[in-house]
Short mmCIF file of C-alpha atoms in Angstrom, two decimals:
data_model
loop_
_atom_site.label_atom_id
_atom_site.label_comp_id
_atom_site.label_asym_id
_atom_site.label_seq_id
_atom_site.Cartn_x
_atom_site.Cartn_y
_atom_site.Cartn_z
CA UNK G 286 0.00 0.00 0.00
CA UNK G 287 1.45 3.41 -1.03
CA UNK G 288 2.52 5.73 1.71
CA UNK G 289 0.70 9.01 2.24
CA UNK G 290 2.44 12.36 2.74
CA UNK G 291 1.78 12.27 6.45
CA UNK G 292 3.33 8.82 6.87
CA UNK G 293 6.84 10.11 6.30
CA UNK G 294 8.76 10.23 9.55
CA UNK G 295 9.55 13.69 10.84
CA UNK G 296 13.24 12.84 11.23
CA UNK G 297 13.55 11.76 7.61
CA UNK G 298 11.76 14.84 6.33
CA UNK G 299 13.82 17.18 8.49
CA UNK G 300 17.05 15.63 7.25
CA UNK G 301 15.96 15.96 3.63
CA UNK G 302 14.94 19.59 4.12
CA UNK G 303 18.34 20.41 5.61
CA UNK G 304 20.11 18.97 2.56
CA UNK G 305 17.76 20.81 0.20
CA UNK G 306 18.16 24.16 1.88
CA UNK G 307 21.93 23.83 2.17
CA UNK G 308 22.06 23.13 -1.57
CA UNK G 309 19.95 26.19 -2.31
CA UNK G 310 22.12 28.31 -0.07
CA UNK G 311 25.45 27.22 -1.59
CA UNK G 312 25.34 25.44 -4.99
CA UNK G 313 29.10 24.98 -4.96
CA UNK G 314 29.05 22.49 -2.06
CA UNK G 315 30.68 19.26 -3.16
CA UNK G 316 31.71 17.16 -0.18
CA UNK G 317 32.63 17.62 3.46
CA UNK G 318 36.05 19.33 3.65
CA UNK G 319 39.07 17.47 4.94
CA UNK G 320 42.68 18.32 5.62
CA UNK G 321 45.66 16.83 3.79
CA UNK G 322 45.99 13.97 6.27
CA UNK G 323 42.34 13.06 5.79
CA UNK G 324 41.15 14.34 9.18
CA UNK G 325 38.36 16.82 9.63
CA UNK G 326 39.37 20.49 9.69
CA UNK G 327 38.92 22.74 12.67
CA UNK G 328 35.26 23.51 13.24
CA UNK G 329 33.81 26.75 11.94
CA UNK G 330 33.47 29.63 14.37
CA UNK G 331 30.41 29.53 16.60
CA UNK G 332 28.86 32.34 14.60
CA UNK G 333 28.63 29.98 11.62
CA UNK G 334 25.79 28.28 13.52
CA UNK G 335 23.59 31.36 13.72
CA UNK G 336 19.89 30.65 13.63
CA UNK G 337 18.09 33.88 12.95
CA UNK G 338 18.18 36.95 15.12
CA UNK G 339 18.23 40.61 14.13
CA UNK G 340 21.58 40.32 12.36
CA UNK G 341 20.35 37.48 10.16
CA UNK G 342 17.09 39.20 9.27
CA UNK G 343 19.05 42.28 8.23
CA UNK G 344 20.81 39.97 5.77
CA UNK G 345 17.43 38.77 4.49
CA UNK G 346 16.32 42.34 3.79
CA UNK G 347 19.63 43.15 2.13
CA UNK G 348 19.59 40.02 -0.03
CA UNK G 349 15.98 40.67 -1.00
CA UNK G 350 17.06 44.09 -2.31
CA UNK G 351 19.96 42.45 -4.16
CA UNK G 352 17.55 40.04 -5.86
CA UNK G 353 15.23 42.95 -6.69
CA UNK G 354 18.07 44.42 -8.74
CA UNK G 355 19.70 41.41 -10.37
CA UNK G 356 16.51 39.43 -11.15
CA UNK G 357 14.12 42.39 -11.15
CA UNK G 358 15.79 44.05 -14.11
CA UNK G 359 15.65 40.70 -15.91
CA UNK G 360 11.91 40.34 -15.33
CA UNK G 361 11.42 43.91 -16.56
CA UNK G 362 13.10 43.18 -19.91
CA UNK G 363 9.69 42.70 -21.53
CA UNK G 364 9.19 46.47 -21.36
CA UNK G 365 12.54 46.99 -23.10
CA UNK G 366 11.74 44.31 -25.71
CA UNK G 367 8.51 46.07 -26.67
CA UNK G 368 10.07 49.55 -26.75
CA UNK G 369 13.07 48.40 -28.77
CA UNK G 370 10.86 46.62 -31.33
CA UNK G 371 8.45 49.51 -31.83
CA UNK G 372 10.70 52.54 -31.36
CA UNK G 373 14.41 52.45 -30.68
CA UNK G 374 15.57 49.43 -32.72
CA UNK G 375 12.83 49.13 -35.33
CA UNK G 376 15.29 47.89 -37.95
CA UNK G 377 16.20 44.87 -35.80
CA UNK G 378 14.19 41.65 -35.58
CA UNK G 379 12.41 40.57 -32.41
CA UNK G 380 14.77 37.60 -32.22
CA UNK G 381 17.96 39.68 -32.31
CA UNK G 382 16.57 42.07 -29.67
CA UNK G 383 15.73 39.11 -27.42
CA UNK G 384 19.42 38.11 -27.35
CA UNK G 385 20.11 41.20 -25.23
CA UNK G 386 17.88 40.04 -22.37
CA UNK G 387 18.67 36.34 -22.60
CA UNK G 388 22.42 36.99 -22.54
CA UNK G 389 21.97 38.80 -19.24
CA UNK G 390 20.02 35.85 -17.80
CA UNK G 391 22.55 33.33 -19.12
CA UNK G 392 25.50 35.14 -17.56
CA UNK G 393 23.59 35.55 -14.29
CA UNK G 394 22.95 31.81 -13.92
CA UNK G 395 25.98 30.28 -15.64
CA UNK G 396 28.38 32.87 -14.26
CA UNK G 397 26.88 32.40 -10.81
CA UNK G 398 27.80 28.72 -10.92
CA UNK G 399 31.39 29.55 -11.89
CA UNK G 400 31.83 32.24 -9.22
CA UNK G 401 30.58 30.01 -6.39
CA UNK G 402 34.12 28.93 -5.36
CA UNK G 403 35.08 32.58 -4.74
CA UNK G 404 32.34 32.73 -2.12
CA UNK G 405 33.79 29.59 -0.53
CA UNK G 406 37.15 31.35 -0.27
CA UNK G 407 35.59 34.22 1.67
CA UNK G 408 35.53 36.87 -1.08
CA UNK G 409 31.83 37.65 -0.59
CA UNK G 410 32.46 41.33 0.26
CA UNK G 411 34.41 41.91 -2.93
CA UNK G 412 31.82 40.01 -4.95
CA UNK G 413 28.97 42.13 -3.59
CA UNK G 414 30.77 45.43 -4.11
CA UNK G 415 32.16 44.59 -7.55
CA UNK G 416 28.90 43.07 -8.76
CA UNK G 417 26.83 46.05 -7.62
CA UNK G 418 29.26 48.49 -9.24
CA UNK G 419 29.41 46.60 -12.55
CA UNK G 420 25.64 46.16 -12.83
CA UNK G 421 24.94 49.81 -11.97
CA UNK G 422 27.53 51.02 -14.49
CA UNK G 423 25.86 48.76 -17.06
CA UNK G 424 22.51 50.48 -16.47
CA UNK G 425 23.99 53.96 -16.93
CA UNK G 426 25.83 52.82 -20.06
CA UNK G 427 22.55 51.42 -21.41
CA UNK G 428 21.01 54.89 -21.13
CA UNK G 429 23.63 56.16 -23.62
CA UNK G 430 23.14 53.41 -26.21
CA UNK G 431 21.60 53.80 -29.66
CA UNK G 432 22.71 50.72 -31.65
CA UNK G 433 21.98 47.03 -31.11
CA UNK G 434 25.59 46.06 -30.39
CA UNK G 435 25.83 48.82 -27.78
CA UNK G 436 22.76 47.52 -25.94
CA UNK G 437 24.09 43.97 -26.20
CA UNK G 438 27.41 44.91 -24.60
CA UNK G 439 25.99 47.22 -21.90
CA UNK G 440 22.66 45.64 -20.95
CA UNK G 441 23.42 42.06 -21.93
CA UNK G 442 27.09 41.44 -21.17
CA UNK G 443 28.12 44.10 -18.63
CA UNK G 444 24.99 43.86 -16.49
CA UNK G 445 25.06 40.06 -16.78
CA UNK G 446 28.62 39.89 -15.45
CA UNK G 447 27.68 42.08 -12.51
CA UNK G 448 24.69 39.87 -11.74
CA UNK G 449 26.89 36.76 -11.87
CA UNK G 450 29.01 38.11 -9.01
CA UNK G 451 25.93 38.90 -6.90
CA UNK G 452 23.90 35.72 -7.39
CA UNK G 453 25.64 33.33 -4.98
CA UNK G 454 26.38 35.82 -2.13
CA UNK G 455 22.80 37.10 -2.29
CA UNK G 456 21.48 33.61 -1.58
CA UNK G 457 24.23 31.93 0.41
CA UNK G 458 24.67 34.62 3.08
CA UNK G 459 21.03 34.13 4.05
CA UNK G 460 21.22 30.34 3.92
CA UNK G 461 24.17 30.26 6.33
CA UNK G 462 22.49 32.60 8.82
CA UNK G 463 19.49 30.33 9.46
CA UNK G 464 18.75 26.73 10.36
CA UNK G 465 15.21 26.36 11.66
CA UNK G 466 13.68 29.24 9.66
CA UNK G 467 15.91 28.90 6.60
CA UNK G 468 13.05 28.05 4.22
CA UNK G 469 11.10 31.14 5.23
CA UNK G 470 14.18 33.35 4.94
CA UNK G 471 15.05 32.05 1.47
CA UNK G 472 11.43 32.43 0.32
CA UNK G 473 11.42 36.08 1.39
CA UNK G 474 14.76 36.62 -0.36
CA UNK G 475 13.63 35.18 -3.70
CA UNK G 476 10.41 37.22 -3.62
CA UNK G 477 12.66 40.20 -4.25
CA UNK G 478 12.90 39.08 -7.90
CA UNK G 479 9.29 39.73 -9.01
CA UNK G 480 9.09 42.70 -6.66
CA UNK G 481 12.05 44.29 -8.44
CA UNK G 482 10.45 43.44 -11.77
CA UNK G 483 7.34 45.36 -10.73
CA UNK G 484 9.39 48.36 -9.55
CA UNK G 485 11.42 48.69 -12.75
CA UNK G 486 8.45 48.04 -15.04
CA UNK G 487 6.42 50.75 -13.27
CA UNK G 488 9.32 53.19 -13.61
CA UNK G 489 9.57 52.41 -17.32
CA UNK G 490 5.81 52.68 -17.79
CA UNK G 491 5.45 56.03 -16.03
CA UNK G 492 8.58 57.86 -17.17
CA UNK G 493 9.07 56.89 -20.82
CA UNK G 494 6.28 59.24 -22.05
CA UNK G 495 7.54 62.06 -19.81
CA UNK G 496 11.34 62.09 -20.00
CA UNK G 497 12.23 59.68 -22.81
CA UNK G 498 14.35 56.53 -22.85
CA UNK G 499 17.71 57.94 -21.77
CA UNK G 500 16.58 59.61 -18.58
CA UNK G 501 14.15 56.81 -17.73
CA UNK G 502 17.02 54.32 -17.68
CA UNK G 503 19.26 56.75 -15.77
CA UNK G 504 16.56 57.08 -13.10
CA UNK G 505 16.47 53.28 -12.95
CA UNK G 506 20.21 53.41 -12.41
CA UNK G 507 19.85 55.85 -9.52
CA UNK G 508 17.13 53.64 -7.98
CA UNK G 509 19.46 50.64 -8.32
CA UNK G 510 22.32 52.59 -6.78
CA UNK G 511 20.11 53.60 -3.86
CA UNK G 512 18.97 50.03 -3.26
CA UNK G 513 22.53 48.71 -3.34
CA UNK G 514 23.65 51.48 -0.98
CA UNK G 515 21.11 50.12 1.50
CA UNK G 516 21.42 46.42 0.58
CA UNK G 517 25.17 45.85 0.89
CA UNK G 518 25.55 47.25 4.45
CA UNK G 519 22.55 45.16 5.49
CA UNK G 520 24.04 42.02 3.90
CA UNK G 521 27.37 42.67 5.61
CA UNK G 522 25.99 43.95 8.93
CA UNK G 523 28.35 42.43 11.53
CA UNK G 524 28.80 39.41 9.27
CA UNK G 525 30.83 36.74 11.02
CA UNK G 526 29.10 33.62 9.72
CA UNK G 527 31.21 33.25 6.57
CA UNK G 528 34.94 32.82 6.26
CA UNK G 529 37.24 30.74 4.11
CA UNK G 530 35.08 27.65 3.67
CA UNK G 531 37.32 25.81 1.24
CA UNK G 532 39.56 24.19 3.91
CA UNK G 533 42.04 23.26 1.22
CA UNK G 534 39.56 20.96 -0.49
CA UNK G 535 39.57 20.98 -4.27
CA UNK G 536 36.03 21.30 -5.53
CA UNK G 537 34.94 19.83 -8.86
CA UNK G 538 32.90 21.88 -11.32
CA UNK G 539 32.15 18.84 -13.52
CA UNK G 540 31.29 15.21 -12.89
CA UNK G 541 30.99 13.60 -16.31
CA UNK G 542 29.74 10.37 -14.74
CA UNK G 543 26.45 12.21 -14.20
CA UNK G 544 25.57 11.70 -17.85
CA UNK G 545 25.46 7.94 -17.21
CA UNK G 546 22.91 8.46 -14.43
CA UNK G 547 19.39 8.27 -15.91
CA UNK G 548 17.58 10.31 -13.19
CA UNK G 549 20.12 13.15 -13.55
CA UNK G 550 19.77 13.20 -17.35
CA UNK G 551 15.99 13.05 -17.12
CA UNK G 552 15.87 15.86 -14.55
CA UNK G 553 18.25 18.04 -16.56
CA UNK G 554 16.50 17.60 -19.91
CA UNK G 555 13.05 18.18 -18.39
CA UNK G 556 14.22 21.35 -16.65
CA UNK G 557 15.93 22.47 -19.88
CA UNK G 558 12.64 22.26 -21.78
CA UNK G 559 10.71 24.08 -19.06
CA UNK G 560 13.26 26.89 -18.93
CA UNK G 561 13.26 27.16 -22.73
CA UNK G 562 9.67 28.35 -22.69
CA UNK G 563 9.56 29.98 -19.26
CA UNK G 564 10.72 33.56 -19.99
CA UNK G 565 9.10 33.92 -23.43
CA UNK G 566 5.71 35.26 -22.22
CA UNK G 567 7.36 37.73 -19.82
CA UNK G 568 9.52 39.06 -22.66
CA UNK G 569 6.87 39.29 -25.39
CA UNK G 570 3.48 39.91 -23.76
CA UNK G 571 3.94 43.69 -23.83
CA UNK G 572 4.78 43.66 -27.55
CA UNK G 573 1.82 41.34 -28.18
CA UNK G 574 -0.56 43.72 -26.42
CA UNK G 575 0.55 46.73 -28.45
CA UNK G 576 0.80 45.12 -31.88
CA UNK G 577 -1.86 42.40 -31.87
CA UNK G 578 -4.78 43.73 -29.83
CA UNK G 579 -4.03 47.46 -30.04
CA UNK G 580 -3.50 48.16 -26.36
CA UNK G 581 -1.60 51.27 -25.35
CA UNK G 582 1.97 50.93 -24.15
CA UNK G 583 0.88 51.76 -20.59
CA UNK G 584 -1.84 49.09 -20.52
CA UNK G 585 0.46 46.47 -22.06
CA UNK G 586 3.06 47.09 -19.37
CA UNK G 587 0.35 46.88 -16.71
CA UNK G 588 -0.29 43.33 -17.92
CA UNK G 589 3.37 42.49 -17.28
CA UNK G 590 3.12 44.03 -13.81
CA UNK G 591 0.06 41.85 -13.08
CA UNK G 592 1.97 38.73 -14.16
CA UNK G 593 4.94 39.63 -11.95
CA UNK G 594 2.71 40.36 -8.95
CA UNK G 595 0.90 37.03 -9.25
CA UNK G 596 4.30 35.33 -9.50
CA UNK G 597 4.96 36.25 -5.86
CA UNK G 598 1.82 34.45 -4.74
CA UNK G 599 2.63 31.48 -6.96
CA UNK G 600 6.05 31.01 -5.37
CA UNK G 601 4.69 31.13 -1.83
CA UNK G 602 1.76 28.79 -2.55
CA UNK G 603 4.00 26.27 -4.32
CA UNK G 604 6.46 26.29 -1.41
CA UNK G 605 3.66 25.75 1.10
CA UNK G 606 2.22 22.90 -0.98
CA UNK G 607 5.61 21.25 -1.49
CA UNK G 608 6.17 21.02 2.27
CA UNK G 609 2.99 18.97 2.59
CA UNK G 610 2.81 16.70 -0.46
CA UNK G 611 6.34 16.84 -1.82
CA UNK G 612 7.91 18.83 -4.63
CA UNK G 613 7.06 16.73 -7.69
CA UNK G 614 3.27 17.20 -7.67
CA UNK G 615 3.29 21.04 -7.62
CA UNK G 616 6.27 21.14 -10.00
CA UNK G 617 4.57 18.92 -12.60
CA UNK G 618 1.23 20.70 -12.17
CA UNK G 619 2.75 24.16 -12.57
CA UNK G 620 4.85 23.21 -15.62
CA UNK G 621 1.91 21.63 -17.45
CA UNK G 622 -0.49 24.44 -16.51
CA UNK G 623 2.00 27.14 -17.56
CA UNK G 624 2.37 25.44 -20.95
CA UNK G 625 -1.41 25.17 -21.38
CA UNK G 626 -1.75 28.88 -20.53
CA UNK G 627 0.75 29.70 -23.29
CA UNK G 628 -1.56 27.88 -25.72
CA UNK G 629 -4.58 29.68 -24.22
CA UNK G 630 -2.73 32.95 -24.84
CA UNK G 631 -3.52 32.43 -28.55
CA UNK G 632 -7.19 33.11 -27.83
CA UNK G 633 -6.57 36.24 -25.74
CA UNK G 634 -8.02 38.85 -28.11
CA UNK G 635 -9.42 41.31 -25.55
CA UNK G 636 -7.93 43.26 -22.67
CA UNK G 637 -9.77 41.25 -20.01
CA UNK G 638 -8.80 37.84 -21.43
CA UNK G 639 -5.21 39.01 -21.88
CA UNK G 640 -5.03 40.16 -18.25
CA UNK G 641 -6.48 36.84 -17.08
CA UNK G 642 -4.01 34.70 -19.05
CA UNK G 643 -1.03 36.84 -18.01
CA UNK G 644 -1.96 36.79 -14.32
CA UNK G 645 -2.53 33.04 -14.27
CA UNK G 646 0.71 32.43 -16.14
CA UNK G 647 2.63 34.53 -13.64
CA UNK G 648 1.12 32.56 -10.75
CA UNK G 649 1.85 29.07 -12.09
CA UNK G 650 5.22 29.89 -13.67
CA UNK G 651 6.41 31.51 -10.44
CA UNK G 652 6.81 28.05 -8.91
CA UNK G 653 9.17 26.89 -11.67
CA UNK G 654 12.14 28.76 -10.18
CA UNK G 655 12.30 27.64 -6.50
CA UNK G 656 11.06 24.03 -6.89
CA UNK G 657 13.72 22.34 -9.09
CA UNK G 658 16.65 22.65 -6.61
CA UNK G 659 14.40 21.38 -3.82
CA UNK G 660 14.05 17.91 -5.35
CA UNK G 661 17.67 17.58 -6.51
CA UNK G 662 18.86 15.79 -3.32
CA UNK G 663 16.49 12.97 -4.31
CA UNK G 664 17.84 12.93 -7.86
CA UNK G 665 21.43 12.96 -6.60
CA UNK G 666 21.65 11.52 -3.06
CA UNK G 667 25.47 11.21 -3.13
CA UNK G 668 26.92 14.21 -1.20
CA UNK G 669 30.36 13.70 -2.77
CA UNK G 670 29.13 14.81 -6.20
CA UNK G 671 26.02 16.76 -5.19
CA UNK G 672 27.47 20.25 -5.68
CA UNK G 673 29.12 19.48 -9.00
CA UNK G 674 26.00 17.90 -10.45
CA UNK G 675 23.68 20.65 -9.22
CA UNK G 676 25.99 23.22 -10.82
CA UNK G 677 26.00 21.24 -14.07
CA UNK G 678 22.19 21.06 -14.12
CA UNK G 679 21.86 24.79 -13.46
CA UNK G 680 24.48 25.59 -16.09
CA UNK G 681 22.63 23.57 -18.73
CA UNK G 682 19.38 25.34 -17.79
CA UNK G 683 21.19 28.64 -18.36
CA UNK G 684 21.62 27.69 -22.02
CA UNK G 685 17.86 27.10 -22.24
CA UNK G 686 17.25 30.63 -20.93
CA UNK G 687 19.74 31.91 -23.51
CA UNK G 688 18.07 30.42 -26.60
CA UNK G 689 14.37 30.32 -25.67
CA UNK G 690 13.27 33.90 -26.38
CA UNK G 691 15.41 34.37 -29.53
CA UNK G 692 13.85 31.22 -31.02
CA UNK G 693 10.40 32.46 -30.05
CA UNK G 694 11.13 35.87 -31.55
CA UNK G 695 12.23 34.28 -34.82
CA UNK G 696 8.82 32.57 -35.05
CA UNK G 697 6.94 35.90 -35.05
CA UNK G 698 5.55 36.73 -38.50
CA UNK G 699 3.94 39.86 -39.90
CA UNK G 700 0.44 39.71 -41.35
CA UNK G 701 -0.71 41.58 -44.47
CA UNK G 702 -2.30 44.32 -42.37
CA UNK G 703 1.06 44.99 -40.68
CA UNK G 704 0.21 43.30 -37.39
CA UNK G 705 2.66 40.85 -35.87
CA UNK G 706 1.48 37.26 -35.59
CA UNK G 707 2.66 35.57 -32.38
CA UNK G 708 1.13 32.14 -33.08
CA UNK G 709 4.45 30.38 -33.66
CA UNK G 710 5.96 31.91 -30.51
CA UNK G 711 2.96 30.95 -28.39
CA UNK G 712 2.94 27.37 -29.67
CA UNK G 713 6.68 27.00 -29.16
CA UNK G 714 6.59 28.32 -25.60
CA UNK G 715 3.61 26.16 -24.68
CA UNK G 716 5.00 23.03 -26.33
CA UNK G 717 8.35 23.39 -24.55
CA UNK G 718 6.77 23.70 -21.11
CA UNK G 719 4.22 20.94 -21.69
CA UNK G 720 6.94 18.60 -22.97
CA UNK G 721 9.04 19.45 -19.92
CA UNK G 722 6.08 18.76 -17.64
CA UNK G 723 5.50 15.35 -19.26
CA UNK G 724 9.17 14.47 -18.74
CA UNK G 725 8.85 15.53 -15.09
CA UNK G 726 5.98 13.07 -14.73
CA UNK G 727 8.29 10.37 -16.10
CA UNK G 728 11.02 11.50 -13.70
CA UNK G 729 8.64 11.10 -10.77
CA UNK G 730 7.81 7.53 -11.81
CA UNK G 731 11.51 6.74 -12.31
CA UNK G 732 12.50 8.06 -8.88
CA UNK G 733 9.74 6.09 -7.15
CA UNK G 734 10.65 2.87 -8.98
CA UNK G 735 14.30 3.26 -8.02
CA UNK G 736 13.38 3.82 -4.39
CA UNK G 737 14.91 7.29 -4.17
CA UNK G 738 11.85 8.64 -2.43
CA UNK G 739 12.66 6.77 0.76
CA UNK G 740 9.78 4.33 0.29
CA UNK G 741 7.16 6.98 -0.50
CA UNK G 742 5.74 8.31 -3.74
CA UNK G 743 5.40 11.81 -2.28
CA UNK G 744 8.80 13.11 -3.34
#
């Protein structure tokens, strides 16, 4: 008889949650450090065992502001995509414009994996300061751009490199400051992403008609500078819970044996497909509203804001559900539903239906970011290769984020009346997420059959 969610022992569930949250906090973790003679190193300072307190919650607020900048600007790229297509870069295709935003996302994720070891060595202060400076400079340089290659270098490459330095410290500092309430702290931190997307989209929406593109982006830069001025001192407020964590241990970035492990390959390919379609609606809904159903620029951007706001609720609901019935059920449900909503987007020909589809998509797609790392300890239970394989899976997903929107943009056609036809883009985005959801269903069956769920189907 199959076990129910409530039949799992509390000790087993607590142990699994600790592994999950440690992985989310520090993706570079590979194996317990040892000294040259094979013995365990000296224990970390007592402050490494912090569990909340005012100091730790200051770090949560600071990291939330960091995420509002590095992910928020990414979620706001849909407003740039629409404006570039219709005004500033009208001679460029939607696909080529999309490369600007996806390059930033790719460098954020893939670069974050590569910079993880620097955090282990204790360079988190330098990473925060350098990353904030580089990203802010990238915003101000974007305000001066006029050609596609200039936007690609400033907004895509320069800002992406800055985000790569901020990604791991923004998450790991919080993860190491909590034990009992770590899940809550990390949830609050990641909610900074859609919150930042709302802030920057509203700024773009309200200021573009008044002061033009250049000064709108400069004001965004000043807002970013102000948030980092507050965020970094909060992140570093009396920080004593992180030092040199490497302990002389050489950490692997690759474990090629992973490609002979069927659950890892299945997980990675499924997540790749989901991420291929994930950002496409956020990047193109504003352009769709203006060109296909004749909404004003302001109303089209309001649709994006609604999607980002509902994403916050989606993340929190999915996390609450996952703690009760496991990760796989909400992950599969959200992936399949998000794909179906992309198909339903085809029929959104009025303002009300467009708002409804966008809001629902934001809610269900919001769960697709925090859930995948939470189930990875079941996919890869070996702590000796856990960090390397998690980094590999995230790095491969970064390539999906890189190519998804440009492929979708290339599928946009122009009708005889001059309107853009988004049918190919909508079908591609929906098919990718539905296919990924179906593979996740297969992954669930595979994990249960191989007994990696600890004797329960509620993984």
